[in-house]
mmCIF file of C-alpha atoms in Angstrom:
data_model
loop_
_atom_site.group_PDB
_atom_site.id
_atom_site.type_symbol
_atom_site.label_atom_id
_atom_site.label_comp_id
_atom_site.label_asym_id
_atom_site.label_seq_id
_atom_site.Cartn_x
_atom_site.Cartn_y
_atom_site.Cartn_z
ATOM 1 C CA MET A 832 -0.057 5.281 -17.067
ATOM 2 C CA HIS A 833 2.815 7.382 -15.827
ATOM 3 C CA LEU A 834 3.413 10.519 -13.769
ATOM 4 C CA THR A 835 4.826 13.269 -15.961
ATOM 5 C CA ASN A 836 5.008 16.105 -13.427
ATOM 6 C CA LEU A 837 4.805 16.499 -9.646
ATOM 7 C CA LYS A 838 4.156 19.753 -7.839
ATOM 8 C CA ALA A 839 4.038 20.130 -4.067
ATOM 9 C CA CYS A 840 3.683 23.122 -1.773
ATOM 10 C CA ASN A 841 4.450 23.073 1.967
ATOM 11 C CA PHE A 842 4.615 19.274 1.928
ATOM 12 C CA LYS A 843 6.836 17.886 4.691
ATOM 13 C CA SER A 844 10.349 19.305 4.170
ATOM 14 C CA TYR A 845 9.507 20.991 0.850
ATOM 15 C CA SER A 846 8.280 24.560 0.420
ATOM 16 C CA ASP A 847 7.900 24.218 -3.317
ATOM 17 C CA VAL A 848 8.517 21.364 -5.763
ATOM 18 C CA ASP A 849 7.996 21.280 -9.533
ATOM 19 C CA VAL A 850 9.728 18.390 -11.300
ATOM 20 C CA ASP A 851 9.229 16.383 -14.499
ATOM 21 C CA PHE A 852 9.839 12.631 -14.861
ATOM 22 C CA CYS A 853 10.603 10.119 -17.575
ATOM 23 C CA PRO A 854 8.113 7.278 -18.176
ATOM 24 C CA ASN A 855 10.561 4.500 -17.232
ATOM 25 C CA VAL A 856 12.949 4.524 -14.217
ATOM 26 C CA ASN A 857 13.481 7.640 -12.072
ATOM 27 C CA CYS A 858 16.091 7.599 -9.294
ATOM 28 C CA PHE A 859 16.373 9.906 -6.283
ATOM 29 C CA VAL A 860 19.850 9.740 -4.760
ATOM 30 C CA GLY A 861 21.171 11.559 -1.702
ATOM 31 C CA ASN A 862 22.017 11.273 1.960
ATOM 32 C CA ASN A 863 19.576 10.132 4.621
ATOM 33 C CA GLY A 864 17.213 12.944 5.550
ATOM 34 C CA ALA A 865 17.649 14.792 2.251
ATOM 35 C CA GLY A 866 13.969 14.420 1.330
ATOM 36 C CA LYS A 867 13.975 11.483 -1.091
ATOM 37 C CA THR A 868 11.212 9.535 0.634
ATOM 38 C CA ASN A 869 9.111 12.687 1.006
ATOM 39 C CA LEU A 870 8.852 12.864 -2.788
ATOM 40 C CA LEU A 871 7.641 9.265 -2.919
ATOM 41 C CA ASP A 872 5.133 9.998 -0.163
ATOM 42 C CA ALA A 873 3.683 12.879 -2.183
ATOM 43 C CA MET A 874 3.034 10.413 -5.023
ATOM 44 C CA TYR A 875 1.514 7.972 -2.542
ATOM 45 C CA TYR A 876 -0.906 10.677 -1.371
ATOM 46 C CA LEU A 877 -2.161 11.166 -4.926
ATOM 47 C CA SER A 878 -3.082 7.482 -5.161
ATOM 48 C CA PHE A 879 -4.308 6.664 -1.650
ATOM 49 C CA CYS A 880 -5.335 10.043 -0.176
ATOM 50 C CA LYS A 881 -2.975 9.487 2.746
ATOM 51 C CA SER A 882 0.669 9.100 3.745
ATOM 52 C CA SER A 883 2.491 5.812 3.281
ATOM 53 C CA ARG A 884 3.649 6.154 6.881
ATOM 54 C CA GLY A 885 0.118 5.744 8.219
ATOM 55 C CA SER A 886 0.235 9.057 10.106
ATOM 56 C CA GLY A 887 -2.479 11.691 9.955
ATOM 57 C CA ASP A 888 -2.397 14.622 7.581
ATOM 58 C CA MET A 889 -1.310 17.401 9.956
ATOM 59 C CA PRO A 890 2.272 16.119 10.496
ATOM 60 C CA ASN A 891 2.810 16.393 6.729
ATOM 61 C CA ILE A 892 2.232 20.135 6.637
ATOM 62 C CA LYS A 893 5.568 21.954 6.569
ATOM 63 C CA ARG A 894 6.362 23.506 9.944
ATOM 64 C CA GLY A 895 5.071 27.055 10.219
ATOM 65 C CA GLU A 896 2.488 26.658 7.434
ATOM 66 C CA ASP A 897 -1.253 25.965 7.627
ATOM 67 C CA PHE A 898 -1.741 23.786 4.537
ATOM 68 C CA PHE A 899 -0.098 21.529 1.995
ATOM 69 C CA ALA A 900 -0.984 20.831 -1.620
ATOM 70 C CA VAL A 901 0.227 18.050 -3.925
ATOM 71 C CA HIS A 902 -0.551 17.981 -7.659
ATOM 72 C CA GLY A 903 0.280 15.292 -10.189
ATOM 73 C CA ARG A 904 -0.059 15.324 -13.969
ATOM 74 C CA TYR A 905 -0.475 11.862 -15.470
ATOM 75 C CA ALA A 906 -0.453 10.407 -18.965
ATOM 76 C CA MET A 907 -3.202 7.768 -18.993
ATOM 77 C CA GLY A 908 -3.489 4.929 -21.481
ATOM 78 C CA ALA A 909 0.066 5.469 -22.714
ATOM 79 C CA GLU A 910 2.831 2.946 -23.086
ATOM 80 C CA ARG A 911 6.340 4.078 -22.231
ATOM 81 C CA GLY A 912 7.226 6.995 -24.448
ATOM 82 C CA GLY A 913 3.604 7.615 -25.462
ATOM 83 C CA ARG A 914 1.514 10.668 -24.660
ATOM 84 C CA GLY A 915 -1.893 9.279 -23.761
ATOM 85 C CA GLU A 916 -4.692 11.289 -22.173
ATOM 86 C CA GLU A 917 -3.524 13.907 -19.678
ATOM 87 C CA VAL A 918 -5.251 14.025 -16.293
ATOM 88 C CA MET A 919 -4.605 15.946 -13.082
ATOM 89 C CA ALA A 920 -4.919 14.694 -9.508
ATOM 90 C CA SER A 921 -4.603 16.915 -6.462
ATOM 91 C CA CYS A 922 -4.636 16.590 -2.697
ATOM 92 C CA VAL A 923 -5.120 19.702 -0.569
ATOM 93 C CA CYS A 924 -5.095 19.643 3.212
ATOM 94 C CA ARG A 925 -5.706 22.713 5.396
ATOM 95 C CA LYS A 926 -5.645 22.863 9.164
ATOM 96 C CA GLY A 927 -9.165 22.712 10.555
ATOM 97 C CA GLN A 928 -10.754 21.705 7.243
ATOM 98 C CA PRO A 929 -11.579 18.383 5.585
ATOM 99 C CA LYS A 930 -8.970 17.049 3.189
ATOM 100 C CA GLN A 931 -9.867 17.444 -0.483
ATOM 101 C CA MET A 932 -9.006 15.142 -3.369
ATOM 102 C CA LYS A 933 -9.534 16.544 -6.857
ATOM 103 C CA TRP A 934 -9.686 14.792 -10.222
ATOM 104 C CA ASN A 935 -9.188 17.126 -13.183
ATOM 105 C CA GLY A 936 -10.103 20.033 -10.921
ATOM 106 C CA LYS A 937 -13.344 18.482 -9.642
ATOM 107 C CA VAL A 938 -13.580 17.733 -5.912
ATOM 108 C CA CYS A 939 -14.213 14.037 -5.162
ATOM 109 C CA LYS A 940 -17.354 13.494 -3.074
ATOM 110 C CA THR A 941 -15.590 10.797 -1.019
ATOM 111 C CA LEU A 942 -12.004 9.580 -0.727
ATOM 112 C CA GLY A 943 -13.195 6.096 -1.687
ATOM 113 C CA GLU A 944 -14.354 7.528 -5.012
ATOM 114 C CA HIS A 945 -10.732 8.356 -5.874
ATOM 115 C CA ILE A 946 -8.910 5.250 -4.624
ATOM 116 C CA GLY A 947 -8.089 2.909 -7.492
ATOM 117 C CA ARG A 948 -7.851 5.573 -10.183
ATOM 118 C CA LEU A 949 -4.060 5.793 -9.938
ATOM 119 C CA PRO A 950 -2.788 2.309 -9.019
ATOM 120 C CA LEU A 951 0.487 2.344 -7.146
ATOM 121 C CA VAL A 952 2.685 -0.134 -5.286
ATOM 122 C CA MET A 953 5.301 0.993 -2.773
ATOM 123 C CA VAL A 954 8.141 -1.067 -1.343
ATOM 124 C CA SER A 955 9.785 0.475 1.725
ATOM 125 C CA PRO A 956 11.675 -0.557 4.876
ATOM 126 C CA TYR A 957 8.415 -0.212 6.802
ATOM 127 C CA ASP A 958 6.987 -3.167 4.882
ATOM 128 C CA GLN A 959 8.930 -5.377 7.270
ATOM 129 C CA GLY A 960 5.922 -4.888 9.510
ATOM 130 C CA ILE A 961 3.940 -7.229 7.257
ATOM 131 C CA ILE A 962 6.115 -9.985 8.690
ATOM 132 C CA MET A 963 7.074 -8.753 12.147
ATOM 133 C CA GLU A 964 3.927 -6.989 13.375
ATOM 134 C CA GLY A 965 0.436 -8.219 14.175
ATOM 135 C CA SER A 966 -2.307 -9.623 11.967
ATOM 136 C CA GLU A 967 -3.820 -6.172 11.375
ATOM 137 C CA VAL A 968 -0.856 -5.205 9.173
ATOM 138 C CA ARG A 969 -1.185 -8.343 7.050
ATOM 139 C CA ARG A 970 -4.930 -7.809 6.659
ATOM 140 C CA LYS A 971 -4.292 -4.226 5.569
ATOM 141 C CA PHE A 972 -1.901 -5.501 2.919
ATOM 142 C CA VAL A 973 -4.533 -7.849 1.482
ATOM 143 C CA ASP A 974 -7.341 -5.301 1.774
ATOM 144 C CA GLY A 975 -5.163 -2.638 0.160
ATOM 145 C CA VAL A 976 -4.486 -4.776 -2.907
ATOM 146 C CA LEU A 977 -8.123 -5.781 -3.306
ATOM 147 C CA SER A 978 -9.389 -2.225 -2.771
ATOM 148 C CA GLN A 979 -7.380 -1.022 -5.769
ATOM 149 C CA THR A 980 -8.871 -3.601 -8.105
ATOM 150 C CA ASP A 981 -12.384 -4.325 -6.796
ATOM 151 C CA ARG A 982 -14.677 -1.409 -6.005
ATOM 152 C CA GLY A 983 -17.283 -3.779 -4.571
ATOM 153 C CA TYR A 984 -14.747 -5.193 -2.133
ATOM 154 C CA LEU A 985 -13.808 -1.687 -0.995
ATOM 155 C CA ASP A 986 -17.464 -0.847 -0.371
ATOM 156 C CA HIS A 987 -17.960 -4.028 1.674
ATOM 157 C CA LEU A 988 -14.774 -3.274 3.632
ATOM 158 C CA LEU A 989 -15.907 0.251 4.534
ATOM 159 C CA GLN A 990 -19.374 -0.938 5.564
ATOM 160 C CA TYR A 991 -18.007 -3.865 7.561
ATOM 161 C CA SER A 992 -15.502 -1.659 9.405
ATOM 162 C CA ARG A 993 -18.282 0.775 10.300
ATOM 163 C CA ALA A 994 -20.469 -2.072 11.576
ATOM 164 C CA VAL A 995 -17.662 -3.431 13.786
ATOM 165 C CA GLU A 996 -17.054 0.039 15.207
ATOM 166 C CA GLN A 997 -20.746 0.607 15.986
ATOM 167 C CA ARG A 998 -21.174 -2.868 17.469
ATOM 168 C CA ASN A 999 -18.163 -2.377 19.742
ATOM 169 C CA ARG A 1000 -19.542 0.952 20.931
ATOM 170 C CA LEU A 1001 -22.831 -0.748 21.736
ATOM 171 C CA LEU A 1002 -21.089 -3.502 23.719
ATOM 172 C CA LYS A 1003 -19.291 -0.889 25.835
ATOM 173 C CA LEU A 1004 -22.490 1.110 26.316
ATOM 174 C CA PHE A 1005 -24.385 -1.962 27.538
ATOM 175 C CA TRP A 1006 -21.572 -2.727 29.989
ATOM 176 C CA GLU A 1007 -21.573 0.835 31.341
ATOM 177 C CA GLU A 1008 -25.360 0.853 31.746
ATOM 178 C CA GLY A 1009 -25.603 -2.728 33.000
ATOM 179 C CA SER A 1010 -28.134 -3.506 30.276
ATOM 180 C CA TRP A 1011 -28.476 -5.720 27.207
ATOM 181 C CA ASP A 1012 -30.593 -5.471 24.058
ATOM 182 C CA GLU A 1013 -30.363 -8.484 21.765
ATOM 183 C CA GLY A 1014 -32.341 -6.681 19.081
ATOM 184 C CA GLN A 1015 -29.856 -3.806 18.785
ATOM 185 C CA ILE A 1016 -26.904 -6.184 18.643
ATOM 186 C CA GLY A 1017 -28.748 -8.236 16.048
ATOM 187 C CA VAL A 1018 -29.030 -5.225 13.740
ATOM 188 C CA TRP A 1019 -25.248 -4.905 13.576
ATOM 189 C CA ASP A 1020 -24.794 -8.684 13.380
ATOM 190 C CA GLU A 1021 -26.796 -8.637 10.159
ATOM 191 C CA GLN A 1022 -24.458 -6.001 8.736
ATOM 192 C CA LEU A 1023 -21.386 -7.968 9.799
ATOM 193 C CA VAL A 1024 -22.700 -11.134 8.171
ATOM 194 C CA ARG A 1025 -23.691 -9.411 4.935
ATOM 195 C CA HIS A 1026 -20.404 -7.603 4.408
ATOM 196 C CA GLY A 1027 -18.137 -10.013 6.270
ATOM 197 C CA GLU A 1028 -19.054 -13.033 4.166
ATOM 198 C CA ALA A 1029 -18.343 -10.962 1.042
ATOM 199 C CA LEU A 1030 -14.928 -9.994 2.413
ATOM 200 C CA ARG A 1031 -13.958 -13.584 3.142
ATOM 201 C CA SER A 1032 -15.169 -14.739 -0.249
ATOM 202 C CA GLY A 1033 -13.099 -12.014 -1.895
ATOM 203 C CA ARG A 1034 -10.017 -12.917 0.117
ATOM 204 C CA VAL A 1035 -10.283 -16.610 -0.725
ATOM 205 C CA GLN A 1036 -10.354 -15.831 -4.435
ATOM 206 C CA PHE A 1037 -7.539 -13.325 -3.980
ATOM 207 C CA PHE A 1038 -5.189 -15.915 -2.529
ATOM 208 C CA LYS A 1039 -6.002 -18.375 -5.320
ATOM 209 C CA ASP A 1040 -4.849 -15.762 -7.832
ATOM 210 C CA PHE A 1041 -2.075 -14.162 -5.778
ATOM 211 C CA VAL A 1042 -0.107 -17.158 -4.485
ATOM 212 C CA PRO A 1043 1.136 -18.353 -7.920
ATOM 213 C CA LEU A 1044 2.394 -14.822 -8.653
ATOM 214 C CA PHE A 1045 4.190 -14.713 -5.310
ATOM 215 C CA ASP A 1046 5.712 -18.149 -5.952
ATOM 216 C CA ASP A 1047 7.150 -16.998 -9.278
ATOM 217 C CA TYR A 1048 8.780 -13.871 -7.871
ATOM 218 C CA TYR A 1049 10.069 -15.640 -4.772
ATOM 219 C CA ALA A 1050 11.668 -18.302 -6.946
ATOM 220 C CA TRP A 1051 13.225 -15.600 -9.144
ATOM 221 C CA ILE A 1052 14.734 -13.684 -6.218
ATOM 222 C CA THR A 1053 16.112 -16.823 -4.540
ATOM 223 C CA ASP A 1054 17.090 -18.624 -7.757
ATOM 224 C CA GLY A 1055 14.749 -21.402 -6.641
ATOM 225 C CA ARG A 1056 16.797 -22.186 -3.536
ATOM 226 C CA GLU A 1057 13.915 -21.532 -1.133
ATOM 227 C CA HIS A 1058 10.145 -21.927 -1.109
ATOM 228 C CA GLY A 1059 7.908 -19.276 0.415
ATOM 229 C CA VAL A 1060 4.423 -20.224 1.613
ATOM 230 C CA ILE A 1061 1.401 -17.958 2.156
ATOM 231 C CA THR A 1062 -1.748 -19.259 3.877
ATOM 232 C CA TYR A 1063 -4.979 -17.413 4.616
ATOM 233 C CA VAL A 1064 -5.964 -18.208 8.220
ATOM 234 C CA ALA A 1065 -9.698 -17.878 8.870
ATOM 235 C CA ASP A 1066 -12.651 -19.952 10.003
ATOM 236 C CA ARG A 1067 -14.351 -20.374 6.639
ATOM 237 C CA GLU A 1068 -16.202 -23.579 7.525
ATOM 238 C CA THR A 1069 -18.572 -22.066 10.094
ATOM 239 C CA PRO A 1070 -21.021 -19.404 8.816
ATOM 240 C CA LEU A 1071 -20.254 -16.002 10.306
ATOM 241 C CA ALA A 1072 -23.733 -15.758 11.807
ATOM 242 C CA GLN A 1073 -23.054 -18.896 13.853
ATOM 243 C CA GLN A 1074 -19.629 -17.601 14.895
ATOM 244 C CA LEU A 1075 -21.153 -14.365 16.183
ATOM 245 C CA ALA A 1076 -23.868 -16.214 18.091
ATOM 246 C CA ALA A 1077 -21.330 -18.592 19.699
ATOM 247 C CA ALA A 1078 -19.089 -15.669 20.700
ATOM 248 C CA ARG A 1079 -21.893 -13.592 22.259
ATOM 249 C CA THR A 1080 -20.838 -14.188 25.893
ATOM 250 C CA ARG A 1081 -17.158 -13.683 25.092
ATOM 251 C CA ASP A 1082 -17.912 -10.431 23.258
ATOM 252 C CA ARG A 1083 -19.899 -9.105 26.251
ATOM 253 C CA GLN A 1084 -16.967 -9.802 28.529
ATOM 254 C CA ALA A 1085 -14.280 -8.506 26.165
ATOM 255 C CA LEU A 1086 -16.355 -5.433 25.160
ATOM 256 C CA PHE A 1087 -15.458 -5.883 21.502
ATOM 257 C CA THR A 1088 -16.271 -8.183 18.583
ATOM 258 C CA THR A 1089 -13.951 -11.177 18.864
ATOM 259 C CA VAL A 1090 -14.787 -13.032 15.627
ATOM 260 C CA GLY A 1091 -15.038 -12.054 11.983
ATOM 261 C CA PRO A 1092 -12.853 -11.070 9.029
ATOM 262 C CA HIS A 1093 -11.262 -8.278 11.087
ATOM 263 C CA ARG A 1094 -9.616 -11.042 13.152
ATOM 264 C CA ASP A 1095 -8.293 -13.141 10.248
ATOM 265 C CA ASP A 1096 -4.576 -13.535 9.605
ATOM 266 C CA VAL A 1097 -2.068 -14.551 6.930
ATOM 267 C CA GLU A 1098 0.589 -17.150 7.757
ATOM 268 C CA LEU A 1099 4.000 -16.535 6.153
ATOM 269 C CA MET A 1100 6.487 -19.414 5.989
ATOM 270 C CA VAL A 1101 9.833 -20.291 4.433
ATOM 271 C CA GLY A 1102 9.587 -24.022 3.944
ATOM 272 C CA ASP A 1103 8.154 -25.264 7.239
ATOM 273 C CA MET A 1104 9.499 -22.367 9.332
ATOM 274 C CA ALA A 1105 7.687 -19.158 10.271
ATOM 275 C CA VAL A 1106 9.631 -16.376 8.572
ATOM 276 C CA ARG A 1107 8.728 -14.040 11.454
ATOM 277 C CA ARG A 1108 10.467 -16.202 14.069
ATOM 278 C CA TYR A 1109 13.158 -18.051 12.180
ATOM 279 C CA GLY A 1110 13.821 -16.108 8.989
ATOM 280 C CA SER A 1111 17.076 -14.172 8.624
ATOM 281 C CA GLN A 1112 16.976 -10.461 7.730
ATOM 282 C CA GLY A 1113 17.801 -11.386 4.163
ATOM 283 C CA GLN A 1114 14.998 -13.945 4.009
ATOM 284 C CA GLN A 1115 12.520 -11.477 5.464
ATOM 285 C CA LYS A 1116 13.530 -8.809 2.952
ATOM 286 C CA THR A 1117 13.236 -11.349 0.137
ATOM 287 C CA PHE A 1118 9.750 -12.358 1.327
ATOM 288 C CA VAL A 1119 8.535 -8.752 1.434
ATOM 289 C CA LEU A 1120 10.000 -7.937 -1.977
ATOM 290 C CA ALA A 1121 8.298 -10.993 -3.512
ATOM 291 C CA LEU A 1122 4.992 -9.971 -1.891
ATOM 292 C CA LYS A 1123 5.233 -6.473 -3.333
ATOM 293 C CA LEU A 1124 6.233 -7.536 -6.832
ATOM 294 C CA ALA A 1125 3.355 -10.022 -6.796
ATOM 295 C CA GLN A 1126 1.094 -7.179 -5.663
ATOM 296 C CA PHE A 1127 2.149 -5.200 -8.732
ATOM 297 C CA GLU A 1128 1.446 -8.158 -11.018
ATOM 298 C CA TYR A 1129 -1.944 -8.842 -9.414
ATOM 299 C CA ILE A 1130 -3.125 -5.229 -9.752
ATOM 300 C CA TYR A 1131 -1.988 -5.107 -13.377
ATOM 301 C CA ARG A 1132 -3.727 -8.361 -14.290
ATOM 302 C CA HIS A 1133 -6.991 -7.457 -12.568
ATOM 303 C CA GLY A 1134 -7.059 -3.730 -13.269
ATOM 304 C CA GLY A 1135 -5.558 -3.600 -16.745
ATOM 305 C CA VAL A 1136 -3.157 -0.765 -15.821
ATOM 306 C CA LYS A 1137 0.456 -1.126 -14.737
ATOM 307 C CA PRO A 1138 0.770 0.530 -11.307
ATOM 308 C CA ILE A 1139 3.466 3.070 -10.613
ATOM 309 C CA LEU A 1140 6.150 1.271 -8.594
ATOM 310 C CA LEU A 1141 7.959 3.045 -5.737
ATOM 311 C CA LEU A 1142 11.111 1.360 -4.404
ATOM 312 C CA ASP A 1143 12.332 3.118 -1.268
ATOM 313 C CA ASP A 1144 15.769 2.033 -0.063
ATOM 314 C CA VAL A 1145 15.352 -1.531 -1.346
ATOM 315 C CA PHE A 1146 19.032 -2.107 -2.177
ATOM 316 C CA ASP A 1147 20.112 -2.510 1.437
ATOM 317 C CA LYS A 1148 21.434 -6.042 2.062
ATOM 318 C CA LEU A 1149 21.392 -6.870 -1.665
ATOM 319 C CA ASP A 1150 24.662 -7.498 -3.515
ATOM 320 C CA MET A 1151 25.407 -5.681 -6.786
ATOM 321 C CA VAL A 1152 24.459 -8.684 -8.889
ATOM 322 C CA ARG A 1153 21.012 -8.795 -7.300
ATOM 323 C CA VAL A 1154 20.660 -4.988 -7.435
ATOM 324 C CA THR A 1155 21.418 -4.984 -11.159
ATOM 325 C CA GLN A 1156 19.062 -7.900 -11.747
ATOM 326 C CA LEU A 1157 16.262 -6.131 -9.872
ATOM 327 C CA VAL A 1158 16.693 -2.827 -11.736
ATOM 328 C CA GLU A 1159 16.824 -4.652 -15.063
ATOM 329 C CA LEU A 1160 13.594 -6.472 -14.164
ATOM 330 C CA VAL A 1161 11.605 -3.396 -13.109
ATOM 331 C CA GLY A 1162 13.055 -1.441 -16.027
ATOM 332 C CA SER A 1163 11.744 -3.969 -18.536
ATOM 333 C CA ASP A 1164 8.455 -3.768 -20.410
ATOM 334 C CA ARG A 1165 6.977 -6.088 -17.797
ATOM 335 C CA PHE A 1166 6.697 -3.086 -15.475
ATOM 336 C CA GLY A 1167 5.559 0.505 -15.937
ATOM 337 C CA GLN A 1168 6.980 3.662 -14.403
ATOM 338 C CA VAL A 1169 9.390 3.165 -11.510
ATOM 339 C CA PHE A 1170 10.738 5.518 -8.832
ATOM 340 C CA LEU A 1171 13.546 4.407 -6.558
ATOM 341 C CA THR A 1172 15.705 5.950 -3.842
ATOM 342 C CA ASP A 1173 19.301 5.216 -2.881
ATOM 343 C CA THR A 1174 21.946 6.784 -0.673
ATOM 344 C CA GLN A 1175 24.799 5.899 -3.026
ATOM 345 C CA PRO A 1176 24.847 7.810 -6.345
ATOM 346 C CA GLY A 1177 27.757 5.737 -7.635
ATOM 347 C CA ARG A 1178 25.834 2.500 -7.148
ATOM 348 C CA VAL A 1179 22.867 3.653 -9.226
ATOM 349 C CA GLU A 1180 25.061 5.098 -11.958
ATOM 350 C CA GLY A 1181 27.088 1.880 -12.061
ATOM 351 C CA VAL A 1182 23.949 -0.199 -12.442
ATOM 352 C CA PHE A 1183 22.749 1.769 -15.460
ATOM 353 C CA GLU A 1184 26.157 1.544 -17.091
ATOM 354 C CA THR A 1185 25.628 -2.216 -17.278
ATOM 355 C CA ILE A 1186 22.037 -1.908 -18.575
ATOM 356 C CA PRO A 1187 22.108 1.189 -20.818
ATOM 357 C CA GLN A 1188 18.996 0.006 -22.653
ATOM 358 C CA VAL A 1189 16.845 0.983 -19.668
ATOM 359 C CA GLU A 1190 15.624 4.553 -20.027
ATOM 360 C CA HIS A 1191 16.250 6.411 -16.784
ATOM 361 C CA ARG A 1192 16.699 9.733 -15.092
ATOM 362 C CA ILE A 1193 18.740 10.346 -11.951
ATOM 363 C CA PHE A 1194 17.811 13.152 -9.568
ATOM 364 C CA LYS A 1195 20.366 14.286 -7.016
ATOM 365 C CA VAL A 1196 18.626 15.322 -3.816
ATOM 366 C CA ASP A 1197 21.078 17.109 -1.536
ATOM 367 C CA GLY A 1198 18.844 19.412 0.438
ATOM 368 C CA ASN A 1199 15.305 20.392 1.222
ATOM 369 C CA GLU A 1200 14.611 22.925 -1.534
ATOM 370 C CA PRO A 1201 13.616 22.190 -5.153
ATOM 371 C CA GLN A 1202 16.481 24.088 -6.717
ATOM 372 C CA GLN A 1203 18.789 21.493 -5.160
ATOM 373 C CA ILE A 1204 17.285 18.729 -7.299
ATOM 374 C CA THR A 1205 19.061 18.166 -10.607
ATOM 375 C CA ALA A 1206 18.388 15.581 -13.264
ATOM 376 C CA THR A 1207 20.590 13.624 -15.660
ATOM 377 C CA ASN A 1208 19.531 11.222 -18.411
#
């Protein structure tokens, strides 16, 4: 699978975009603020129905306009250089109206129906949050990978999240009214147990499959000099029904559900040290890059399609040897289509001079209008 053409109207800084891509490595180069990441975010929308930045849809409408539209033409079932079956994906968002995702012109009934059709992995500076921020970010990483490859897991995740939300509302309502109804709480407990146990089972299997992939990439990036460790942190010994019953008093006092898969975490270590507290910036960047490359490999192995790989400003703090090694890796047949951004045109051009066998196209982005994007092969 690869993206052959991207069109966008009133999306972020762009009034109009219409650009074609090669099936291997595509590079956007230009100064900070030129609009490179906005192009990647448009691609992200077509896969996940939302921005990679986690913001709502309205901030992505170009100032002064009342809608944005993003359209992508994809070649499905094609190796690099092949044609494959052509499909179209679209995302249209208008102020005051529900967002629409379309597949070959047909409106998707739900956003969940679309997620997973166009697998994609993005590596960006914001991924540092997987290490530095709270457990919610790490859970979202795991859930995001599984949701692209396991429709059943996604369904359980949506139902579980709804049950937690409704149960928390009920806890607050009981507190406000000074009442308590064990039967009503029990209804949502049953939903939490049903879907929560499925989530934990899915996560346990995920880590069994994912950790060896992470180990391989971490060893490659560090030349085997360091050992990264990932551990799923959850109470898997006690049935969730018992956990909920034991936490009943605590939940009534806290006014929210204090136990369950939505409270699980992932421990990230370098050797015996927490990378969050003791890892250098270079070690943290290495950890995130290994996580993301392993994510790509996992999705490919379990979904049968090589995801599109977006690398946003990943060369920072990497020397030229490592930059060249990384581009050569992602440009190999092991990966599919790749998009990357860089602020230094000379660096990208120099890299491809040393690996001319990698098919590529370089786009110079020096402003906010499409006519200021040029391409070279």
